[in-house]
mmCIF file of C-alpha atoms in Angstrom:
data_model
loop_
_atom_site.group_PDB
_atom_site.id
_atom_site.type_symbol
_atom_site.label_atom_id
_atom_site.label_comp_id
_atom_site.label_asym_id
_atom_site.label_seq_id
_atom_site.Cartn_x
_atom_site.Cartn_y
_atom_site.Cartn_z
ATOM 1 C CA MET A 1 20.705 219.857 42.087
ATOM 2 C CA SER A 2 23.231 220.684 39.345
ATOM 3 C CA ASP A 3 25.582 218.305 37.448
ATOM 4 C CA ASP A 4 29.193 219.574 37.326
ATOM 5 C CA SER A 5 31.693 219.002 34.628
ATOM 6 C CA ASN A 6 33.747 216.585 36.687
ATOM 7 C CA GLY A 7 31.093 213.885 37.001
ATOM 8 C CA GLN A 8 30.238 214.891 40.602
ATOM 9 C CA TRP A 9 26.808 215.984 42.057
ATOM 10 C CA ALA A 10 26.604 218.904 44.251
ATOM 11 C CA SER A 11 23.564 220.163 46.205
ATOM 12 C CA THR A 12 22.896 223.788 45.705
ATOM 13 C CA ASN A 13 20.081 223.958 48.436
ATOM 14 C CA GLN A 14 20.931 226.126 51.297
ATOM 15 C CA PRO A 15 18.313 225.651 54.182
ATOM 16 C CA LYS A 16 17.798 228.720 56.430
ATOM 17 C CA ASN A 17 19.647 228.979 59.574
ATOM 18 C CA LYS A 18 21.814 225.916 58.560
ATOM 19 C CA GLU A 19 25.299 225.396 56.900
ATOM 20 C CA ARG A 20 25.587 224.856 53.347
ATOM 21 C CA VAL A 21 24.851 220.974 52.532
ATOM 22 C CA SER A 22 26.736 219.400 49.740
ATOM 23 C CA VAL A 23 26.375 215.823 48.395
ATOM 24 C CA GLN A 24 28.939 214.505 45.944
ATOM 25 C CA TYR A 25 28.994 211.453 43.559
ATOM 26 C CA VAL A 26 32.546 210.092 42.853
ATOM 27 C CA GLU A 27 32.650 207.813 39.816
ATOM 28 C CA ASP A 28 35.991 206.303 40.726
ATOM 29 C CA ALA A 29 36.233 204.403 43.957
ATOM 30 C CA SER A 30 39.961 204.818 43.981
ATOM 31 C CA ALA A 31 39.651 208.638 44.508
ATOM 32 C CA ALA A 32 37.708 208.020 47.599
ATOM 33 C CA PHE A 33 39.999 205.276 48.713
ATOM 34 C CA PRO A 34 43.524 205.711 47.495
ATOM 35 C CA ARG A 35 45.614 202.581 47.147
ATOM 36 C CA ASP A 36 48.372 203.868 49.460
ATOM 37 C CA ARG A 37 45.802 204.072 52.351
ATOM 38 C CA ILE A 38 44.335 200.445 52.040
ATOM 39 C CA PRO A 39 45.783 198.501 54.876
ATOM 40 C CA GLN A 40 47.859 195.374 54.708
ATOM 41 C CA TYR A 41 44.981 193.261 55.981
ATOM 42 C CA PRO A 42 41.566 194.850 54.884
ATOM 43 C CA ASN A 43 39.589 191.997 56.723
ATOM 44 C CA THR A 44 40.222 189.255 59.089
ATOM 45 C CA TRP A 45 40.401 186.395 56.378
ATOM 46 C CA SER A 46 43.182 188.241 54.627
ATOM 47 C CA ARG A 47 45.340 188.098 57.779
ATOM 48 C CA TYR A 48 44.827 184.582 57.968
ATOM 49 C CA ARG A 49 45.307 184.041 54.319
ATOM 50 C CA ALA A 50 48.877 185.783 54.637
ATOM 51 C CA MET A 51 49.845 183.102 57.160
ATOM 52 C CA ILE A 52 48.976 180.151 54.974
ATOM 53 C CA ARG A 53 49.426 181.406 51.642
ATOM 54 C CA GLU A 54 53.030 180.049 50.821
ATOM 55 C CA PRO A 55 52.158 176.416 52.235
ATOM 56 C CA VAL A 56 48.944 176.430 50.464
ATOM 57 C CA ALA A 57 50.730 177.387 47.216
ATOM 58 C CA GLU A 58 53.170 174.366 47.758
ATOM 59 C CA PHE A 59 50.107 172.243 48.315
ATOM 60 C CA LEU A 60 48.505 173.178 45.044
ATOM 61 C CA GLY A 61 51.794 172.922 43.015
ATOM 62 C CA VAL A 62 52.226 169.562 44.078
ATOM 63 C CA CYS A 63 48.626 168.579 43.570
ATOM 64 C CA ILE A 64 48.659 169.884 39.902
ATOM 65 C CA LEU A 65 51.980 167.958 39.516
ATOM 66 C CA ILE A 66 50.273 164.635 40.604
ATOM 67 C CA ILE A 67 47.081 165.255 38.701
ATOM 68 C CA PHE A 68 48.872 165.579 35.335
ATOM 69 C CA GLY A 69 51.477 162.986 36.151
ATOM 70 C CA SER A 70 49.325 160.210 37.776
ATOM 71 C CA GLY A 71 46.554 161.259 35.401
ATOM 72 C CA VAL A 72 48.580 160.484 32.241
ATOM 73 C CA ASN A 73 49.837 157.220 33.782
ATOM 74 C CA CYS A 74 46.496 156.042 34.264
ATOM 75 C CA GLN A 75 45.069 157.215 30.894
ATOM 76 C CA VAL A 76 48.052 155.633 28.858
ATOM 77 C CA ALA A 77 48.077 152.215 30.848
ATOM 78 C CA LEU A 78 44.241 151.943 31.399
ATOM 79 C CA SER A 79 43.375 152.484 27.817
ATOM 80 C CA SER A 80 45.505 149.634 26.576
ATOM 81 C CA ASN A 81 42.710 147.413 27.815
ATOM 82 C CA SER A 82 39.965 147.090 25.440
ATOM 83 C CA GLY A 83 37.209 147.130 28.101
ATOM 84 C CA VAL A 84 38.407 150.445 29.233
ATOM 85 C CA ALA A 85 38.868 152.193 25.749
ATOM 86 C CA SER A 86 38.453 151.267 22.280
ATOM 87 C CA SER A 87 42.103 152.136 21.365
ATOM 88 C CA PRO A 88 45.096 153.139 23.309
ATOM 89 C CA LYS A 89 45.392 156.798 24.342
ATOM 90 C CA GLY A 90 48.892 157.642 24.351
ATOM 91 C CA ASP A 91 52.481 156.033 24.822
ATOM 92 C CA TYR A 92 55.672 156.871 26.753
ATOM 93 C CA VAL A 93 55.918 160.156 24.820
ATOM 94 C CA SER A 94 52.585 161.183 26.465
ATOM 95 C CA VAL A 95 53.876 160.051 29.930
ATOM 96 C CA THR A 96 56.952 162.321 29.388
ATOM 97 C CA LEU A 97 54.801 165.234 28.289
ATOM 98 C CA GLY A 98 52.284 164.844 30.904
ATOM 99 C CA TRP A 99 54.716 164.953 33.905
ATOM 100 C CA ALA A 100 56.640 167.744 32.397
ATOM 101 C CA ALA A 101 53.528 169.652 31.916
ATOM 102 C CA GLY A 102 52.518 168.876 35.644
ATOM 103 C CA LEU A 103 55.873 170.175 36.904
ATOM 104 C CA ALA A 104 55.877 173.259 34.840
ATOM 105 C CA LEU A 105 52.232 174.401 35.639
ATOM 106 C CA GLY A 106 52.637 173.453 39.402
ATOM 107 C CA ALA A 107 55.701 175.704 39.502
ATOM 108 C CA TRP A 108 54.016 178.430 37.539
ATOM 109 C CA VAL A 109 51.085 178.581 39.821
ATOM 110 C CA SER A 110 53.143 178.558 43.138
ATOM 111 C CA GLY A 111 56.269 180.353 42.045
ATOM 112 C CA GLY A 112 55.302 183.945 42.588
ATOM 113 C CA ILE A 113 54.049 182.932 46.057
ATOM 114 C CA SER A 114 56.192 180.258 47.725
ATOM 115 C CA GLY A 115 59.036 179.999 45.063
ATOM 116 C CA GLY A 116 57.490 177.100 43.366
ATOM 117 C CA HIS A 117 59.749 174.412 45.128
ATOM 118 C CA ILE A 118 57.069 171.589 44.940
ATOM 119 C CA ASN A 119 59.767 169.235 45.782
ATOM 120 C CA PRO A 120 61.034 168.455 49.340
ATOM 121 C CA ALA A 121 64.449 167.793 47.856
ATOM 122 C CA VAL A 122 64.600 171.164 46.433
ATOM 123 C CA THR A 123 63.257 172.766 49.722
ATOM 124 C CA LEU A 124 66.166 171.019 51.629
ATOM 125 C CA ALA A 125 68.777 171.994 49.133
ATOM 126 C CA LEU A 126 67.720 175.582 49.117
ATOM 127 C CA ALA A 127 67.789 175.684 52.994
ATOM 128 C CA VAL A 128 71.298 174.082 53.180
ATOM 129 C CA TYR A 129 73.116 176.076 50.402
ATOM 130 C CA ARG A 130 71.021 179.280 49.708
ATOM 131 C CA GLY A 131 69.798 180.610 53.014
ATOM 132 C CA PHE A 132 66.128 179.431 52.801
ATOM 133 C CA PRO A 133 64.636 179.778 56.305
ATOM 134 C CA TRP A 134 64.773 176.556 58.203
ATOM 135 C CA ARG A 135 61.749 177.301 60.167
ATOM 136 C CA LYS A 136 59.735 177.088 56.930
ATOM 137 C CA VAL A 137 61.218 173.730 55.865
ATOM 138 C CA PRO A 138 58.770 171.356 57.809
ATOM 139 C CA VAL A 139 55.856 173.353 56.686
ATOM 140 C CA TYR A 140 56.793 173.288 53.026
ATOM 141 C CA ILE A 141 57.531 169.594 53.136
ATOM 142 C CA ILE A 142 54.307 168.600 55.003
ATOM 143 C CA SER A 143 52.452 170.871 52.443
ATOM 144 C CA GLN A 144 54.004 169.108 49.572
ATOM 145 C CA LEU A 145 53.210 165.864 50.748
ATOM 146 C CA LEU A 146 49.602 166.556 51.586
ATOM 147 C CA GLY A 147 49.479 167.950 47.981
ATOM 148 C CA GLY A 148 50.643 164.562 46.671
ATOM 149 C CA ILE A 149 48.052 162.712 48.552
ATOM 150 C CA MET A 150 45.250 164.812 47.380
ATOM 151 C CA GLY A 151 46.359 164.889 43.883
ATOM 152 C CA ALA A 152 46.504 161.273 43.844
ATOM 153 C CA ALA A 153 43.009 161.045 45.412
ATOM 154 C CA PHE A 154 41.449 163.112 42.594
ATOM 155 C CA VAL A 155 43.158 160.895 39.813
ATOM 156 C CA TYR A 156 42.031 157.835 41.630
ATOM 157 C CA TRP A 157 38.466 158.854 42.094
ATOM 158 C CA ASN A 158 38.464 159.746 38.284
ATOM 159 C CA TYR A 159 39.653 156.485 37.174
ATOM 160 C CA PHE A 160 38.570 153.871 39.751
ATOM 161 C CA HIS A 161 35.935 152.292 37.614
ATOM 162 C CA ALA A 162 38.641 151.910 34.808
ATOM 163 C CA ILE A 163 40.985 150.382 37.401
ATOM 164 C CA ASP A 164 38.347 147.778 38.502
ATOM 165 C CA ILE A 165 38.130 146.633 34.881
ATOM 166 C CA PHE A 166 41.918 146.780 34.351
ATOM 167 C CA GLU A 167 42.417 144.616 37.608
ATOM 168 C CA GLY A 168 39.570 142.283 36.730
ATOM 169 C CA GLY A 169 37.103 142.755 39.317
ATOM 170 C CA LYS A 170 35.565 145.457 41.565
ATOM 171 C CA GLY A 171 37.795 146.239 44.484
ATOM 172 C CA ILE A 172 40.669 144.247 43.346
ATOM 173 C CA ARG A 173 44.001 146.291 43.831
ATOM 174 C CA THR A 174 47.592 144.930 42.994
ATOM 175 C CA LEU A 175 50.987 146.300 42.289
ATOM 176 C CA LYS A 176 49.785 146.059 38.575
ATOM 177 C CA THR A 177 47.986 149.477 39.037
ATOM 178 C CA ALA A 178 49.705 150.822 42.144
ATOM 179 C CA GLY A 179 52.601 151.934 39.780
ATOM 180 C CA PHE A 180 50.217 154.512 38.180
ATOM 181 C CA PHE A 181 50.490 156.440 41.430
ATOM 182 C CA GLY A 182 53.866 155.510 43.058
ATOM 183 C CA THR A 183 57.120 154.448 41.454
ATOM 184 C CA PHE A 184 58.382 150.783 41.094
ATOM 185 C CA ALA A 185 61.534 149.739 39.427
ATOM 186 C CA LEU A 186 62.174 147.263 36.564
ATOM 187 C CA ASP A 187 62.524 143.614 37.727
ATOM 188 C CA TYR A 188 66.358 143.343 36.491
ATOM 189 C CA MET A 189 67.357 146.559 38.385
ATOM 190 C CA SER A 190 69.632 145.960 41.440
ATOM 191 C CA SER A 191 69.114 147.959 44.579
ATOM 192 C CA VAL A 192 72.215 149.979 44.051
ATOM 193 C CA SER A 193 71.245 150.677 40.432
ATOM 194 C CA CYS A 194 67.776 151.858 41.504
ATOM 195 C CA PHE A 195 69.336 154.233 43.907
ATOM 196 C CA PHE A 196 72.000 155.489 41.516
ATOM 197 C CA SER A 197 69.169 156.142 38.841
ATOM 198 C CA GLU A 198 67.170 158.437 41.121
ATOM 199 C CA PHE A 199 70.335 160.128 42.575
ATOM 200 C CA LEU A 200 71.522 160.924 39.450
ATOM 201 C CA ALA A 201 68.383 162.147 37.794
ATOM 202 C CA THR A 202 67.640 164.373 40.906
ATOM 203 C CA ALA A 203 71.025 166.012 40.932
ATOM 204 C CA VAL A 204 70.605 166.879 37.323
ATOM 205 C CA LEU A 205 67.191 168.441 37.967
ATOM 206 C CA VAL A 206 68.510 170.469 40.836
ATOM 207 C CA ILE A 207 71.522 171.787 38.927
ATOM 208 C CA PHE A 208 69.143 173.423 36.598
ATOM 209 C CA VAL A 209 66.732 174.635 39.436
ATOM 210 C CA PHE A 210 69.803 176.440 40.954
ATOM 211 C CA MET A 211 71.151 177.771 37.696
ATOM 212 C CA LEU A 212 67.454 179.521 37.499
ATOM 213 C CA ASN A 213 68.352 181.932 40.315
ATOM 214 C CA ASP A 214 71.960 182.599 39.190
ATOM 215 C CA LYS A 215 72.052 186.160 37.919
ATOM 216 C CA ASN A 216 75.603 185.656 36.855
ATOM 217 C CA ASN A 217 74.762 182.611 34.603
ATOM 218 C CA SER A 218 72.025 182.681 32.123
ATOM 219 C CA PRO A 219 68.719 182.505 33.855
ATOM 220 C CA PRO A 220 65.613 182.766 31.718
ATOM 221 C CA PRO A 221 63.495 186.079 31.433
ATOM 222 C CA ALA A 222 61.210 186.676 34.487
ATOM 223 C CA GLY A 223 58.206 184.285 34.553
ATOM 224 C CA LEU A 224 59.651 181.772 32.183
ATOM 225 C CA ALA A 225 61.420 179.518 34.659
ATOM 226 C CA PRO A 226 58.759 177.005 34.508
ATOM 227 C CA LEU A 227 59.225 176.495 30.667
ATOM 228 C CA LEU A 228 62.909 175.527 31.261
ATOM 229 C CA ILE A 229 61.704 172.979 34.021
ATOM 230 C CA PHE A 230 59.406 171.511 31.368
ATOM 231 C CA ILE A 231 62.287 171.115 29.089
ATOM 232 C CA VAL A 232 64.401 169.561 31.782
ATOM 233 C CA VAL A 233 61.779 167.101 32.811
ATOM 234 C CA ILE A 234 61.357 166.009 29.305
ATOM 235 C CA GLY A 235 65.123 165.214 29.080
ATOM 236 C CA ILE A 236 65.336 163.588 32.292
ATOM 237 C CA SER A 237 62.262 161.296 31.296
ATOM 238 C CA ALA A 238 63.515 160.640 27.769
ATOM 239 C CA SER A 239 66.992 159.787 28.922
ATOM 240 C CA LEU A 240 66.944 158.564 32.627
ATOM 241 C CA GLY A 241 63.182 157.606 33.245
ATOM 242 C CA MET A 242 62.687 154.198 32.129
ATOM 243 C CA GLU A 243 64.371 152.241 34.908
ATOM 244 C CA THR A 244 62.674 153.635 38.009
ATOM 245 C CA SER A 245 59.887 155.900 36.548
ATOM 246 C CA PHE A 246 61.929 158.990 37.609
ATOM 247 C CA ALA A 247 60.504 159.832 40.997
ATOM 248 C CA ILE A 248 63.041 162.692 41.537
ATOM 249 C CA ASN A 249 60.634 164.083 44.163
ATOM 250 C CA PRO A 250 59.849 162.499 47.299
ATOM 251 C CA ALA A 251 56.503 164.044 47.605
ATOM 252 C CA ARG A 252 55.624 162.945 43.989
ATOM 253 C CA ASP A 253 56.135 159.156 45.211
ATOM 254 C CA LEU A 254 55.379 159.180 49.022
ATOM 255 C CA GLY A 255 52.179 161.199 48.729
ATOM 256 C CA PRO A 256 50.491 158.954 45.990
ATOM 257 C CA ARG A 257 51.940 155.890 47.788
ATOM 258 C CA LEU A 258 50.207 156.795 50.935
ATOM 259 C CA LEU A 259 46.959 157.222 49.100
ATOM 260 C CA THR A 260 47.131 153.832 47.505
ATOM 261 C CA SER A 261 47.558 152.301 50.926
ATOM 262 C CA MET A 262 44.350 154.067 52.007
ATOM 263 C CA VAL A 263 42.100 152.684 49.037
ATOM 264 C CA GLY A 264 42.942 149.016 49.209
ATOM 265 C CA TYR A 265 46.427 148.381 48.162
ATOM 266 C CA GLY A 266 47.666 147.494 51.436
ATOM 267 C CA LYS A 267 51.018 147.056 52.802
ATOM 268 C CA ALA A 268 52.518 145.732 49.593
ATOM 269 C CA VAL A 269 53.354 149.224 48.433
ATOM 270 C CA TYR A 270 55.693 149.418 51.353
ATOM 271 C CA THR A 271 57.113 145.761 51.555
ATOM 272 C CA TYR A 272 58.066 145.883 47.797
ATOM 273 C CA ARG A 273 61.517 145.062 47.344
ATOM 274 C CA ASN A 274 62.719 145.296 50.868
ATOM 275 C CA HIS A 275 61.061 148.732 51.675
ATOM 276 C CA TYR A 276 62.086 150.098 48.131
ATOM 277 C CA TRP A 277 59.965 153.228 48.961
ATOM 278 C CA ILE A 278 62.164 154.708 51.435
ATOM 279 C CA TRP A 279 65.616 154.338 50.147
ATOM 280 C CA CYS A 280 65.019 154.755 46.330
ATOM 281 C CA PRO A 281 62.186 157.329 45.718
ATOM 282 C CA VAL A 282 62.686 159.185 49.018
ATOM 283 C CA MET A 283 66.307 159.181 50.232
ATOM 284 C CA ALA A 284 67.947 159.003 46.786
ATOM 285 C CA PRO A 285 66.307 162.307 45.737
ATOM 286 C CA PHE A 286 67.222 164.008 48.875
ATOM 287 C CA LEU A 287 70.855 162.961 48.642
ATOM 288 C CA GLY A 288 70.928 163.684 44.703
ATOM 289 C CA ALA A 289 69.582 167.077 45.364
ATOM 290 C CA LEU A 290 72.116 167.934 48.037
ATOM 291 C CA ALA A 291 75.034 166.578 45.769
ATOM 292 C CA GLY A 292 73.668 168.554 42.605
ATOM 293 C CA ALA A 293 73.203 171.765 44.540
ATOM 294 C CA GLY A 294 76.493 171.359 46.189
ATOM 295 C CA PHE A 295 78.314 170.958 43.143
ATOM 296 C CA TYR A 296 76.901 173.887 41.169
ATOM 297 C CA ASP A 297 77.358 176.150 44.368
ATOM 298 C CA LEU A 298 80.921 174.931 44.902
ATOM 299 C CA PHE A 299 82.244 175.283 41.386
ATOM 300 C CA LEU A 300 80.032 177.769 39.602
ATOM 301 C CA TYR A 301 77.972 180.038 41.897
ATOM 302 C CA THR A 302 79.505 183.175 42.985
ATOM 303 C CA GLY A 303 76.437 184.794 44.853
ATOM 304 C CA GLU A 304 76.791 185.693 48.384
ATOM 305 C CA GLU A 305 73.683 183.616 49.723
ATOM 306 C CA SER A 306 75.783 180.411 49.214
ATOM 307 C CA PHE A 307 77.962 179.460 52.250
ATOM 308 C CA PHE A 308 80.893 178.556 49.879
ATOM 309 C CA ASN A 309 81.079 182.212 49.194
ATOM 310 C CA ARG A 310 80.835 183.592 52.473
ATOM 311 C CA PRO A 311 83.912 185.575 53.655
ATOM 312 C CA ASN A 312 86.243 183.927 56.201
ATOM 313 C CA ALA A 313 88.010 185.484 59.173
ATOM 314 C CA ALA A 314 90.899 186.813 57.067
ATOM 315 C CA ALA A 315 88.583 188.477 54.639
ATOM 316 C CA ARG A 316 86.505 190.038 57.398
ATOM 317 C CA ARG A 317 89.700 191.447 58.969
ATOM 318 C CA ASN A 318 90.942 192.792 55.601
ATOM 319 C CA TYR A 319 87.620 194.291 54.883
ATOM 320 C CA SER A 320 87.364 196.098 58.399
ATOM 321 C CA ARG A 321 90.914 197.136 58.031
ATOM 322 C CA ASN A 322 90.317 198.967 54.575
ATOM 323 C CA GLU A 323 86.992 200.199 55.488
ATOM 324 C CA PRO A 324 86.932 204.048 55.555
ATOM 325 C CA ALA A 325 86.599 205.689 59.158
ATOM 326 C CA ARG A 326 83.112 207.143 59.827
ATOM 327 C CA PRO A 327 82.633 210.050 62.184
ATOM 328 C CA ASP A 328 80.900 209.283 65.420
ATOM 329 C CA SER A 329 78.778 212.326 64.885
ATOM 330 C CA PHE A 330 78.086 215.322 62.884
ATOM 331 C CA PRO A 331 80.379 218.247 63.470
ATOM 332 C CA SER A 332 78.975 221.301 65.387
ATOM 333 C CA GLY A 333 79.770 224.565 66.638
ATOM 334 C CA SER A 334 82.882 226.156 65.127
ATOM 335 C CA ASN A 335 83.651 223.053 63.093
ATOM 336 C CA ALA A 336 80.437 222.984 61.328
ATOM 337 C CA VAL A 337 80.624 223.641 57.683
#
């Protein structure tokens, strides 16, 4: 056996009446299995993973959002009780940063796979204005909602002992701590004011989301879109967040709210203020997202994806009239060049 200069071993033995036998050792596996020959689905699991990859990315993105967001709500509020912590662990600035980090990191972990919607209102707006496939909308929204439930469950399991102390007894659950998960408005706010606050904040958020994908505006460098979202959420929280706790995302409110009704808070989380949960943190963000996206596409966006920029009948006729004629076939015979 001899060692060649290319890192391969070759047998020099030549048995009688047999063809020469050679054995090679290849140091680099890529030489034996070139990447362009690897199949799209190298095994059964990879085929199934391709089918669920986008929904799971949306699920994980919302789950991360809620872990950071509801987690900071719990830490800041619960630590104000001396029985839970020796000193307070944060304030409204902490809440602002926690939710902003949650949304940015959730978008970062899912953006390259599913687009990083992590918000049913954003998904709907993209389907209406930017051609996002309608067949994916229900799957995305359900995944986002399940992510909200699971994220809230993780936070609840982490803090349920502290919640018992804060509530004044084991198993006691009231709206006093339900607000750590879902959103509830300040007492002096009217129903119309609550709706408008969520509508406005979501419209502002979606205007920036749509700007991120506008090549003719000032989009951030590749991979840095979540950083801009981080800044936007800080701004919304600091300027518009006090009155309704800035849901700006139906899955961010409804998912955790469903979790609270499962762990002992009962129907009070739904009957609060005449079913506040449906018309303020769910319907207002949907309508605000459509309004903000519509405004941006109507007045600022020039890309062909938006239906505002699709050519009308006159433009199509003019294009077909000015389009150069194309030969039906290549010339042949004596006309061939």
